[in-house]
C-alpha cells in the first residue's frame, strides 16, 4: 500500500501541475509559520501571477476571525495562491468564491465525495450515512488576504487548508465539527492528486472570472447555507433568520423574522433547525 505521508517537493508539485501552465512559480517550504505570510513576502519581492506556495508543516496557520488553523505535518494540504488580478476591491470576495468552488470541484474529481460550501469560506461534506439527517463537517477552509491600492486589488493571497489525511484522534473538540477526506472515505488519499485537481480548477475558474464569467450560480448551487434558518454573528450583532440568497459580491442576504433583509459581507454562520 502506498504511503501518502511522504513529504512533498517542488519538483513533484511542478510535475503534478504540468497541465496547468498558468502556475508560473511553485515554492515548496518544508515548514513555515503561515503560507499566506510566505506568499505575501514573495509578492513584496515581485513574485509573478500565479505563484503557488505549499508547505508540509504549517506551524502558525491562520483561519478567519483570528482563529488558528490546525495542521499535523504531512497529513494535510496548506497552500497559498498569489494572484495579481484585474479586480475592484469591492469584488475581492470573488476570489474566495472562486477558491471554494475550485476546492469542492477538485475534491469531487479525485474522491467522488459531494463537497459543498458553507458561507462564506468553509468547504464541508455530509458526515452522516442517511441523507435525511445531514450533518455537514468542515474539510477545508479558505482565507483570502488582499492588498488594496486605491479602489483596486493590487494582489491577493488565497490561502487554502484542506484536511486530507488528518485523523483528529487527539482533537476531540475539533472532530465534532471537522473531518477529513481520509475519515470520510476510510482510506488515505494522495495529497498531490488533490492539490493538482484543486489548482487545475482554480486556474480554470480564474480564467473564467477574468473573461467576465459569473460565479454566483455555481457557488449558490453548492451552498448548504441557503434557504436554511441560520444564526449569523457579525462583529456588531447576532441575527437569526432565513439565508435567502447570495449576491454577485459574495454577500449573504439574510431575512430576519421582522421581515428586514440584511446584506452580510462577513459573519460566523450556524445552521439552525
Ligand atoms: C478558515 O476556515 O477560517 C480558513 C482557514 C485557512 C487555512 C489556510 S492553510 C494555508 C493558508 N495559510 C494560513 O495561515 N491559512 C491558510
PDB file of C-alpha atoms and ligand atoms in Angstrom:
ATOM      1  CA  UNK A   1       0.000   0.000   0.000  1.00  0.00           C
ATOM      2  CA  UNK A   2       1.450   3.410  -0.899  1.00  0.00           C
ATOM      3  CA  UNK A   3       2.250   5.801   1.896  1.00  0.00           C
ATOM      4  CA  UNK A   4       0.780   9.203   1.355  1.00  0.00           C
ATOM      5  CA  UNK A   5       2.689  10.600   4.352  1.00  0.00           C
ATOM      6  CA  UNK A   6       5.866  11.226   2.349  1.00  0.00           C
ATOM      7  CA  UNK A   7       6.950  14.874   2.164  1.00  0.00           C
ATOM      8  CA  UNK A   8       6.013  16.807  -0.968  1.00  0.00           C
ATOM      9  CA  UNK A   9       8.666  18.595  -3.045  1.00  0.00           C
ATOM     10  CA  UNK A  10       8.758  21.466  -5.533  1.00  0.00           C
ATOM     11  CA  UNK A  11       9.684  19.004  -8.258  1.00  0.00           C
ATOM     12  CA  UNK A  12       6.771  16.664  -7.511  1.00  0.00           C
ATOM     13  CA  UNK A  13       4.325  19.578  -7.323  1.00  0.00           C
ATOM     14  CA  UNK A  14       5.577  21.020 -10.636  1.00  0.00           C
ATOM     15  CA  UNK A  15       5.255  17.617 -12.275  1.00  0.00           C
ATOM     16  CA  UNK A  16       1.686  17.240 -10.979  1.00  0.00           C
ATOM     17  CA  UNK A  17       0.840  20.688 -12.402  1.00  0.00           C
ATOM     18  CA  UNK A  18       2.340  20.090 -15.841  1.00  0.00           C
ATOM     19  CA  UNK A  19      -1.094  20.632 -17.420  1.00  0.00           C
ATOM     20  CA  UNK A  20      -1.694  23.908 -15.572  1.00  0.00           C
ATOM     21  CA  UNK A  21       0.611  26.336 -17.410  1.00  0.00           C
ATOM     22  CA  UNK A  22      -0.797  29.419 -15.682  1.00  0.00           C
ATOM     23  CA  UNK A  23       1.071  28.450 -12.492  1.00  0.00           C
ATOM     24  CA  UNK A  24       4.274  30.367 -13.111  1.00  0.00           C
ATOM     25  CA  UNK A  25       6.166  29.643  -9.914  1.00  0.00           C
ATOM     26  CA  UNK A  26       5.992  26.904  -7.273  1.00  0.00           C
ATOM     27  CA  UNK A  27       7.529  27.497  -3.847  1.00  0.00           C
ATOM     28  CA  UNK A  28       7.770  24.473  -1.545  1.00  0.00           C
ATOM     29  CA  UNK A  29       8.671  25.097   2.098  1.00  0.00           C
ATOM     30  CA  UNK A  30       9.175  22.016   4.311  1.00  0.00           C
ATOM     31  CA  UNK A  31       7.999  24.078   7.292  1.00  0.00           C
ATOM     32  CA  UNK A  32       6.687  27.630   7.655  1.00  0.00           C
ATOM     33  CA  UNK A  33       4.606  29.734  10.037  1.00  0.00           C
ATOM     34  CA  UNK A  34       1.857  30.563   7.530  1.00  0.00           C
ATOM     35  CA  UNK A  35       1.885  30.047   3.757  1.00  0.00           C
ATOM     36  CA  UNK A  36      -0.205  33.243   3.455  1.00  0.00           C
ATOM     37  CA  UNK A  37       2.637  35.235   5.048  1.00  0.00           C
ATOM     38  CA  UNK A  38       5.216  33.475   2.859  1.00  0.00           C
ATOM     39  CA  UNK A  39       3.171  34.287  -0.267  1.00  0.00           C
ATOM     40  CA  UNK A  40       2.810  37.920   0.817  1.00  0.00           C
ATOM     41  CA  UNK A  41       6.603  38.126   1.270  1.00  0.00           C
ATOM     42  CA  UNK A  42       7.044  36.708  -2.241  1.00  0.00           C
ATOM     43  CA  UNK A  43       4.605  39.324  -3.572  1.00  0.00           C
ATOM     44  CA  UNK A  44       6.764  42.056  -1.999  1.00  0.00           C
ATOM     45  CA  UNK A  45       9.714  40.560  -3.892  1.00  0.00           C
ATOM     46  CA  UNK A  46       7.748  40.704  -7.163  1.00  0.00           C
ATOM     47  CA  UNK A  47       6.738  37.049  -7.497  1.00  0.00           C
ATOM     48  CA  UNK A  48       4.588  36.533 -10.594  1.00  0.00           C
ATOM     49  CA  UNK A  49       0.913  35.893 -11.143  1.00  0.00           C
ATOM     50  CA  UNK A  50       0.205  32.956 -10.338  1.00  0.00           C
ATOM     51  CA  UNK A  51       2.688  31.789  -7.663  1.00  0.00           C
ATOM     52  CA  UNK A  52       1.850  28.769  -5.531  1.00  0.00           C
ATOM     53  CA  UNK A  53       3.306  28.365  -2.029  1.00  0.00           C
ATOM     54  CA  UNK A  54       2.942  24.939  -0.389  1.00  0.00           C
ATOM     55  CA  UNK A  55       4.158  23.575   2.927  1.00  0.00           C
ATOM     56  CA  UNK A  56       4.180  20.207   4.653  1.00  0.00           C
ATOM     57  CA  UNK A  57       4.240  21.689   8.135  1.00  0.00           C
ATOM     58  CA  UNK A  58       2.437  24.927   8.898  1.00  0.00           C
ATOM     59  CA  UNK A  59       3.233  25.944  12.464  1.00  0.00           C
ATOM     60  CA  UNK A  60       1.149  29.129  12.818  1.00  0.00           C
ATOM     61  CA  UNK A  61      -1.693  28.671  10.324  1.00  0.00           C
ATOM     62  CA  UNK A  62      -4.434  31.291  10.481  1.00  0.00           C
ATOM     63  CA  UNK A  63      -8.141  30.979   9.903  1.00  0.00           C
ATOM     64  CA  UNK A  64     -10.814  33.595   9.594  1.00  0.00           C
ATOM     65  CA  UNK A  65     -11.668  35.856  12.519  1.00  0.00           C
ATOM     66  CA  UNK A  66      -8.199  35.450  14.025  1.00  0.00           C
ATOM     67  CA  UNK A  67      -8.624  31.724  14.665  1.00  0.00           C
ATOM     68  CA  UNK A  68      -5.718  29.314  14.400  1.00  0.00           C
ATOM     69  CA  UNK A  69      -5.708  26.570  11.764  1.00  0.00           C
ATOM     70  CA  UNK A  70      -4.761  23.050  12.841  1.00  0.00           C
ATOM     71  CA  UNK A  71      -2.483  21.020  10.590  1.00  0.00           C
ATOM     72  CA  UNK A  72      -0.448  17.967  11.579  1.00  0.00           C
ATOM     73  CA  UNK A  73       2.711  17.703   9.427  1.00  0.00           C
ATOM     74  CA  UNK A  74       2.367  15.893   6.070  1.00  0.00           C
ATOM     75  CA  UNK A  75      -1.290  14.964   6.691  1.00  0.00           C
ATOM     76  CA  UNK A  76      -2.999  17.912   5.048  1.00  0.00           C
ATOM     77  CA  UNK A  77      -2.699  20.482   2.298  1.00  0.00           C
ATOM     78  CA  UNK A  78      -1.713  24.007   3.314  1.00  0.00           C
ATOM     79  CA  UNK A  79      -1.102  26.275   0.371  1.00  0.00           C
ATOM     80  CA  UNK A  80      -1.466  29.870  -0.744  1.00  0.00           C
ATOM     81  CA  UNK A  81      -2.040  31.130  -4.255  1.00  0.00           C
ATOM     82  CA  UNK A  82      -0.635  34.563  -5.097  1.00  0.00           C
ATOM     83  CA  UNK A  83      -2.566  36.338  -7.844  1.00  0.00           C
ATOM     84  CA  UNK A  84      -2.291  39.831  -9.330  1.00  0.00           C
ATOM     85  CA  UNK A  85      -5.890  40.122 -10.522  1.00  0.00           C
ATOM     86  CA  UNK A  86      -7.668  42.795 -12.542  1.00  0.00           C
ATOM     87  CA  UNK A  87     -10.280  43.301  -9.829  1.00  0.00           C
ATOM     88  CA  UNK A  88     -12.098  46.071  -7.967  1.00  0.00           C
ATOM     89  CA  UNK A  89     -11.537  45.987  -4.217  1.00  0.00           C
ATOM     90  CA  UNK A  90     -15.308  45.780  -3.809  1.00  0.00           C
ATOM     91  CA  UNK A  91     -15.210  42.439  -5.651  1.00  0.00           C
ATOM     92  CA  UNK A  92     -12.345  40.856  -3.741  1.00  0.00           C
ATOM     93  CA  UNK A  93     -14.709  38.279  -2.167  1.00  0.00           C
ATOM     94  CA  UNK A  94     -14.991  36.745  -5.624  1.00  0.00           C
ATOM     95  CA  UNK A  95     -11.585  35.173  -5.063  1.00  0.00           C
ATOM     96  CA  UNK A  96     -12.934  33.338  -2.025  1.00  0.00           C
ATOM     97  CA  UNK A  97     -15.984  32.222  -4.050  1.00  0.00           C
ATOM     98  CA  UNK A  98     -13.672  31.038  -6.823  1.00  0.00           C
ATOM     99  CA  UNK A  99     -11.392  29.157  -4.434  1.00  0.00           C
ATOM    100  CA  UNK A 100     -14.332  27.499  -2.651  1.00  0.00           C
ATOM    101  CA  UNK A 101     -15.655  26.236  -5.964  1.00  0.00           C
ATOM    102  CA  UNK A 102     -12.206  25.044  -7.014  1.00  0.00           C
ATOM    103  CA  UNK A 103     -11.700  23.110  -3.769  1.00  0.00           C
ATOM    104  CA  UNK A 104     -15.151  21.496  -3.959  1.00  0.00           C
ATOM    105  CA  UNK A 105     -14.701  20.596  -7.637  1.00  0.00           C
ATOM    106  CA  UNK A 106     -11.183  19.255  -7.032  1.00  0.00           C
ATOM    107  CA  UNK A 107     -12.338  17.077  -4.120  1.00  0.00           C
ATOM    108  CA  UNK A 108     -15.180  15.681  -6.209  1.00  0.00           C
ATOM    109  CA  UNK A 109     -12.882  14.992  -9.147  1.00  0.00           C
ATOM    110  CA  UNK A 110     -10.413  12.963  -7.071  1.00  0.00           C
ATOM    111  CA  UNK A 111     -12.651  11.306  -4.455  1.00  0.00           C
ATOM    112  CA  UNK A 112     -16.219  11.360  -5.775  1.00  0.00           C
ATOM    113  CA  UNK A 113     -17.349  12.916  -2.464  1.00  0.00           C
ATOM    114  CA  UNK A 114     -20.107  15.520  -2.794  1.00  0.00           C
ATOM    115  CA  UNK A 115     -18.343  18.608  -1.492  1.00  0.00           C
ATOM    116  CA  UNK A 116     -20.441  21.618  -0.525  1.00  0.00           C
ATOM    117  CA  UNK A 117     -19.764  25.118   0.745  1.00  0.00           C
ATOM    118  CA  UNK A 118     -20.844  26.845   3.912  1.00  0.00           C
ATOM    119  CA  UNK A 119     -20.956  30.611   3.526  1.00  0.00           C
ATOM    120  CA  UNK A 120     -18.595  32.322   3.328  1.00  0.00           C
ATOM    121  CA  UNK A 121     -15.469  30.196   3.192  1.00  0.00           C
ATOM    122  CA  UNK A 122     -15.912  26.659   4.542  1.00  0.00           C
ATOM    123  CA  UNK A 123     -15.740  23.520   2.445  1.00  0.00           C
ATOM    124  CA  UNK A 124     -17.973  20.856   4.002  1.00  0.00           C
ATOM    125  CA  UNK A 125     -19.071  17.272   3.360  1.00  0.00           C
ATOM    126  CA  UNK A 126     -22.064  15.433   4.768  1.00  0.00           C
ATOM    127  CA  UNK A 127     -20.766  13.137   7.502  1.00  0.00           C
ATOM    128  CA  UNK A 128     -23.959  11.108   8.030  1.00  0.00           C
ATOM    129  CA  UNK A 129     -24.905   7.821   6.438  1.00  0.00           C
ATOM    130  CA  UNK A 130     -28.506   8.872   5.851  1.00  0.00           C
ATOM    131  CA  UNK A 131     -29.359  11.830   3.656  1.00  0.00           C
ATOM    132  CA  UNK A 132     -32.489  12.790   5.627  1.00  0.00           C
ATOM    133  CA  UNK A 133     -30.436  13.926   8.588  1.00  0.00           C
ATOM    134  CA  UNK A 134     -27.462  15.721   7.111  1.00  0.00           C
ATOM    135  CA  UNK A 135     -24.584  16.731   9.309  1.00  0.00           C
ATOM    136  CA  UNK A 136     -22.027  18.745   7.420  1.00  0.00           C
ATOM    137  CA  UNK A 137     -18.488  18.784   8.728  1.00  0.00           C
ATOM    138  CA  UNK A 138     -15.668  21.003   7.618  1.00  0.00           C
ATOM    139  CA  UNK A 139     -12.933  19.505   5.421  1.00  0.00           C
ATOM    140  CA  UNK A 140     -11.335  22.746   4.325  1.00  0.00           C
ATOM    141  CA  UNK A 141     -11.247  26.491   4.675  1.00  0.00           C
ATOM    142  CA  UNK A 142     -10.171  29.499   2.665  1.00  0.00           C
ATOM    143  CA  UNK A 143      -8.516  32.672   3.880  1.00  0.00           C
ATOM    144  CA  UNK A 144      -8.157  35.392   1.250  1.00  0.00           C
ATOM    145  CA  UNK A 145      -5.980  38.373   2.142  1.00  0.00           C
ATOM    146  CA  UNK A 146      -5.857  41.234  -0.364  1.00  0.00           C
ATOM    147  CA  UNK A 147      -3.514  44.191  -0.791  1.00  0.00           C
ATOM    148  CA  UNK A 148      -5.713  47.111  -1.808  1.00  0.00           C
ATOM    149  CA  UNK A 149      -4.385  50.189  -3.607  1.00  0.00           C
ATOM    150  CA  UNK A 150      -6.977  52.889  -4.157  1.00  0.00           C
ATOM    151  CA  UNK A 151     -10.091  51.009  -5.218  1.00  0.00           C
ATOM    152  CA  UNK A 152      -8.288  48.082  -6.808  1.00  0.00           C
ATOM    153  CA  UNK A 153      -6.868  44.798  -5.597  1.00  0.00           C
ATOM    154  CA  UNK A 154      -3.116  45.044  -6.205  1.00  0.00           C
ATOM    155  CA  UNK A 155      -2.512  41.427  -5.319  1.00  0.00           C
ATOM    156  CA  UNK A 156      -4.279  38.787  -3.279  1.00  0.00           C
ATOM    157  CA  UNK A 157      -3.160  35.729  -1.388  1.00  0.00           C
ATOM    158  CA  UNK A 158      -5.740  32.957  -1.407  1.00  0.00           C
ATOM    159  CA  UNK A 159      -4.906  30.520   1.389  1.00  0.00           C
ATOM    160  CA  UNK A 160      -6.368  27.037   1.273  1.00  0.00           C
ATOM    161  CA  UNK A 161      -6.278  24.491   4.087  1.00  0.00           C
ATOM    162  CA  UNK A 162      -7.596  21.030   3.298  1.00  0.00           C
ATOM    163  CA  UNK A 163      -7.878  18.127   5.752  1.00  0.00           C
ATOM    164  CA  UNK A 164      -6.785  15.252   3.576  1.00  0.00           C
ATOM    165  CA  UNK A 165      -5.358  12.564   5.895  1.00  0.00           C
ATOM    166  CA  UNK A 166      -5.963  14.223   9.280  1.00  0.00           C
ATOM    167  CA  UNK A 167      -7.335  11.754  11.870  1.00  0.00           C
ATOM    168  CA  UNK A 168      -8.251  14.227  14.649  1.00  0.00           C
ATOM    169  CA  UNK A 169      -7.710  11.479  17.288  1.00  0.00           C
ATOM    170  CA  UNK A 170      -6.045  13.913  19.662  1.00  0.00           C
ATOM    171  CA  UNK A 171      -8.525  16.662  18.802  1.00  0.00           C
ATOM    172  CA  UNK A 172     -11.991  15.620  20.074  1.00  0.00           C
ATOM    173  CA  UNK A 173     -13.251  19.197  20.135  1.00  0.00           C
ATOM    174  CA  UNK A 174     -12.290  19.804  16.510  1.00  0.00           C
ATOM    175  CA  UNK A 175     -13.623  16.375  15.484  1.00  0.00           C
ATOM    176  CA  UNK A 176     -17.129  17.489  16.476  1.00  0.00           C
ATOM    177  CA  UNK A 177     -17.223  19.930  13.567  1.00  0.00           C
ATOM    178  CA  UNK A 178     -14.300  18.951  11.320  1.00  0.00           C
ATOM    179  CA  UNK A 179     -13.448  15.868   9.313  1.00  0.00           C
ATOM    180  CA  UNK A 180     -11.031  14.801   6.605  1.00  0.00           C
ATOM    181  CA  UNK A 181     -11.147  13.064   3.244  1.00  0.00           C
ATOM    182  CA  UNK A 182      -9.482  10.059   4.897  1.00  0.00           C
ATOM    183  CA  UNK A 183     -12.143   9.822   7.614  1.00  0.00           C
ATOM    184  CA  UNK A 184     -14.929  10.146   5.064  1.00  0.00           C
ATOM    185  CA  UNK A 185     -13.511   7.532   2.685  1.00  0.00           C
ATOM    186  CA  UNK A 186     -11.926   5.139   5.188  1.00  0.00           C
ATOM    187  CA  UNK A 187      -8.585   5.238   3.365  1.00  0.00           C
ATOM    188  CA  UNK A 188      -5.684   7.595   2.871  1.00  0.00           C
ATOM    189  CA  UNK A 189      -5.774   9.940  -0.089  1.00  0.00           C
ATOM    190  CA  UNK A 190      -2.883  11.135  -2.260  1.00  0.00           C
ATOM    191  CA  UNK A 191      -2.340  14.792  -1.318  1.00  0.00           C
ATOM    192  CA  UNK A 192      -0.630  15.577  -4.592  1.00  0.00           C
ATOM    193  CA  UNK A 193      -3.611  14.395  -6.673  1.00  0.00           C
ATOM    194  CA  UNK A 194      -5.978  16.557  -4.616  1.00  0.00           C
ATOM    195  CA  UNK A 195      -3.623  19.546  -4.800  1.00  0.00           C
ATOM    196  CA  UNK A 196      -3.293  19.223  -8.579  1.00  0.00           C
ATOM    197  CA  UNK A 197      -7.051  18.888  -9.108  1.00  0.00           C
ATOM    198  CA  UNK A 198      -7.812  21.909  -6.913  1.00  0.00           C
ATOM    199  CA  UNK A 199      -5.158  24.072  -8.594  1.00  0.00           C
ATOM    200  CA  UNK A 200      -6.352  22.942 -12.026  1.00  0.00           C
ATOM    201  CA  UNK A 201      -9.898  24.014 -11.173  1.00  0.00           C
ATOM    202  CA  UNK A 202      -8.631  27.261  -9.614  1.00  0.00           C
ATOM    203  CA  UNK A 203      -6.751  28.170 -12.803  1.00  0.00           C
ATOM    204  CA  UNK A 204      -9.765  27.320 -14.985  1.00  0.00           C
ATOM    205  CA  UNK A 205     -12.153  29.300 -12.782  1.00  0.00           C
ATOM    206  CA  UNK A 206      -9.703  32.220 -12.667  1.00  0.00           C
ATOM    207  CA  UNK A 207      -9.639  32.367 -16.481  1.00  0.00           C
ATOM    208  CA  UNK A 208     -13.438  32.234 -16.478  1.00  0.00           C
ATOM    209  CA  UNK A 209     -13.687  35.106 -13.969  1.00  0.00           C
ATOM    210  CA  UNK A 210     -11.094  37.187 -15.850  1.00  0.00           C
ATOM    211  CA  UNK A 211     -13.121  36.747 -19.048  1.00  0.00           C
ATOM    212  CA  UNK A 212     -16.138  38.265 -17.270  1.00  0.00           C
ATOM    213  CA  UNK A 213     -17.745  34.986 -16.208  1.00  0.00           C
ATOM    214  CA  UNK A 214     -20.025  34.945 -13.162  1.00  0.00           C
ATOM    215  CA  UNK A 215     -19.533  32.615 -10.219  1.00  0.00           C
ATOM    216  CA  UNK A 216     -22.751  33.166  -8.295  1.00  0.00           C
ATOM    217  CA  UNK A 217     -24.898  30.415  -9.845  1.00  0.00           C
ATOM    218  CA  UNK A 218     -22.300  27.662  -9.423  1.00  0.00           C
ATOM    219  CA  UNK A 219     -21.407  28.933  -5.957  1.00  0.00           C
ATOM    220  CA  UNK A 220     -25.050  29.174  -4.821  1.00  0.00           C
ATOM    221  CA  UNK A 221     -25.714  25.648  -6.045  1.00  0.00           C
ATOM    222  CA  UNK A 222     -23.137  24.307  -3.579  1.00  0.00           C
ATOM    223  CA  UNK A 223     -24.058  26.452  -0.572  1.00  0.00           C
ATOM    224  CA  UNK A 224     -25.600  24.395   2.240  1.00  0.00           C
ATOM    225  CA  UNK A 225     -26.450  27.655   3.963  1.00  0.00           C
ATOM    226  CA  UNK A 226     -29.134  28.786   1.510  1.00  0.00           C
ATOM    227  CA  UNK A 227     -32.862  28.573   2.272  1.00  0.00           C
ATOM    228  CA  UNK A 228     -31.997  27.463   5.788  1.00  0.00           C
ATOM    229  CA  UNK A 229     -32.618  29.084   9.115  1.00  0.00           C
ATOM    230  CA  UNK A 230     -29.288  30.400  10.348  1.00  0.00           C
ATOM    231  CA  UNK A 231     -27.779  32.421  13.132  1.00  0.00           C
ATOM    232  CA  UNK A 232     -25.222  34.952  11.909  1.00  0.00           C
ATOM    233  CA  UNK A 233     -22.794  36.563  14.334  1.00  0.00           C
ATOM    234  CA  UNK A 234     -21.215  39.713  12.995  1.00  0.00           C
ATOM    235  CA  UNK A 235     -18.752  41.981  14.804  1.00  0.00           C
ATOM    236  CA  UNK A 236     -21.700  44.142  15.893  1.00  0.00           C
ATOM    237  CA  UNK A 237     -24.692  41.884  16.374  1.00  0.00           C
ATOM    238  CA  UNK A 238     -26.336  38.449  16.208  1.00  0.00           C
ATOM    239  CA  UNK A 239     -29.055  37.959  13.588  1.00  0.00           C
ATOM    240  CA  UNK A 240     -31.379  34.978  13.156  1.00  0.00           C
ATOM    241  CA  UNK A 241     -33.420  34.343  10.042  1.00  0.00           C
ATOM    242  CA  UNK A 242     -33.551  32.680   6.649  1.00  0.00           C
ATOM    243  CA  UNK A 243     -30.467  32.820   4.401  1.00  0.00           C
ATOM    244  CA  UNK A 244     -32.386  33.763   1.263  1.00  0.00           C
ATOM    245  CA  UNK A 245     -29.651  34.281  -1.325  1.00  0.00           C
ATOM    246  CA  UNK A 246     -26.141  35.452  -2.080  1.00  0.00           C
ATOM    247  CA  UNK A 247     -25.264  38.264  -4.468  1.00  0.00           C
ATOM    248  CA  UNK A 248     -22.504  38.662  -7.071  1.00  0.00           C
ATOM    249  CA  UNK A 249     -20.186  40.150  -4.450  1.00  0.00           C
ATOM    250  CA  UNK A 250     -20.488  37.046  -2.292  1.00  0.00           C
ATOM    251  CA  UNK A 251     -22.631  38.770   0.353  1.00  0.00           C
ATOM    252  CA  UNK A 252     -25.288  36.767   2.214  1.00  0.00           C
ATOM    253  CA  UNK A 253     -28.829  38.140   2.096  1.00  0.00           C
ATOM    254  CA  UNK A 254     -30.452  37.242   5.405  1.00  0.00           C
ATOM    255  CA  UNK A 255     -34.179  37.803   6.056  1.00  0.00           C
ATOM    256  CA  UNK A 256     -34.755  38.280   9.774  1.00  0.00           C
ATOM    257  CA  UNK A 257     -38.065  37.455  11.440  1.00  0.00           C
ATOM    258  CA  UNK A 258     -39.165  41.121  11.364  1.00  0.00           C
ATOM    259  CA  UNK A 259     -39.071  40.977   7.537  1.00  0.00           C
ATOM    260  CA  UNK A 260     -35.900  43.071   7.108  1.00  0.00           C
ATOM    261  CA  UNK A 261     -33.270  41.962   4.569  1.00  0.00           C
ATOM    262  CA  UNK A 262     -29.653  42.224   5.777  1.00  0.00           C
ATOM    263  CA  UNK A 263     -26.629  42.144   3.429  1.00  0.00           C
ATOM    264  CA  UNK A 264     -23.770  40.481   5.281  1.00  0.00           C
ATOM    265  CA  UNK A 265     -20.206  40.507   3.983  1.00  0.00           C
ATOM    266  CA  UNK A 266     -18.648  38.782   6.983  1.00  0.00           C
ATOM    267  CA  UNK A 267     -20.211  36.755   9.769  1.00  0.00           C
ATOM    268  CA  UNK A 268     -19.956  33.471  11.599  1.00  0.00           C
ATOM    269  CA  UNK A 269     -22.962  31.440  10.474  1.00  0.00           C
ATOM    270  CA  UNK A 270     -24.503  28.467  12.274  1.00  0.00           C
ATOM    271  CA  UNK A 271     -27.243  26.342  10.742  1.00  0.00           C
ATOM    272  CA  UNK A 272     -30.369  26.227  12.907  1.00  0.00           C
ATOM    273  CA  UNK A 273     -33.055  23.531  12.914  1.00  0.00           C
TER     274      UNK A 273
HETATM  275  C1  LIG B   1     -10.845  29.246   7.825  1.00  0.00           C
HETATM  276  O1  LIG B   1     -11.549  28.256   7.695  1.00  0.00           O
HETATM  277  O2  LIG B   1     -11.050  30.062   8.736  1.00  0.00           O
HETATM  278  C2  LIG B   1      -9.721  29.491   6.839  1.00  0.00           C
HETATM  279  C3  LIG B   1      -8.587  28.546   7.028  1.00  0.00           C
HETATM  280  C4  LIG B   1      -7.464  28.801   6.040  1.00  0.00           C
HETATM  281  C5  LIG B   1      -6.232  27.972   6.342  1.00  0.00           C
HETATM  282  C6  LIG B   1      -5.198  28.099   5.273  1.00  0.00           C
HETATM  283  S1  LIG B   1      -3.917  26.895   5.411  1.00  0.00           S
HETATM  284  C7  LIG B   1      -2.975  27.726   4.211  1.00  0.00           C
HETATM  285  C8  LIG B   1      -3.153  29.204   4.457  1.00  0.00           C
HETATM  286  N1  LIG B   1      -2.193  29.691   5.439  1.00  0.00           N
HETATM  287  C9  LIG B   1      -2.782  30.131   6.548  1.00  0.00           C
HETATM  288  O3  LIG B   1      -2.186  30.598   7.543  1.00  0.00           O
HETATM  289  N2  LIG B   1      -4.096  29.982   6.451  1.00  0.00           N
HETATM  290  C10 LIG B   1      -4.492  29.437   5.172  1.00  0.00           C
END
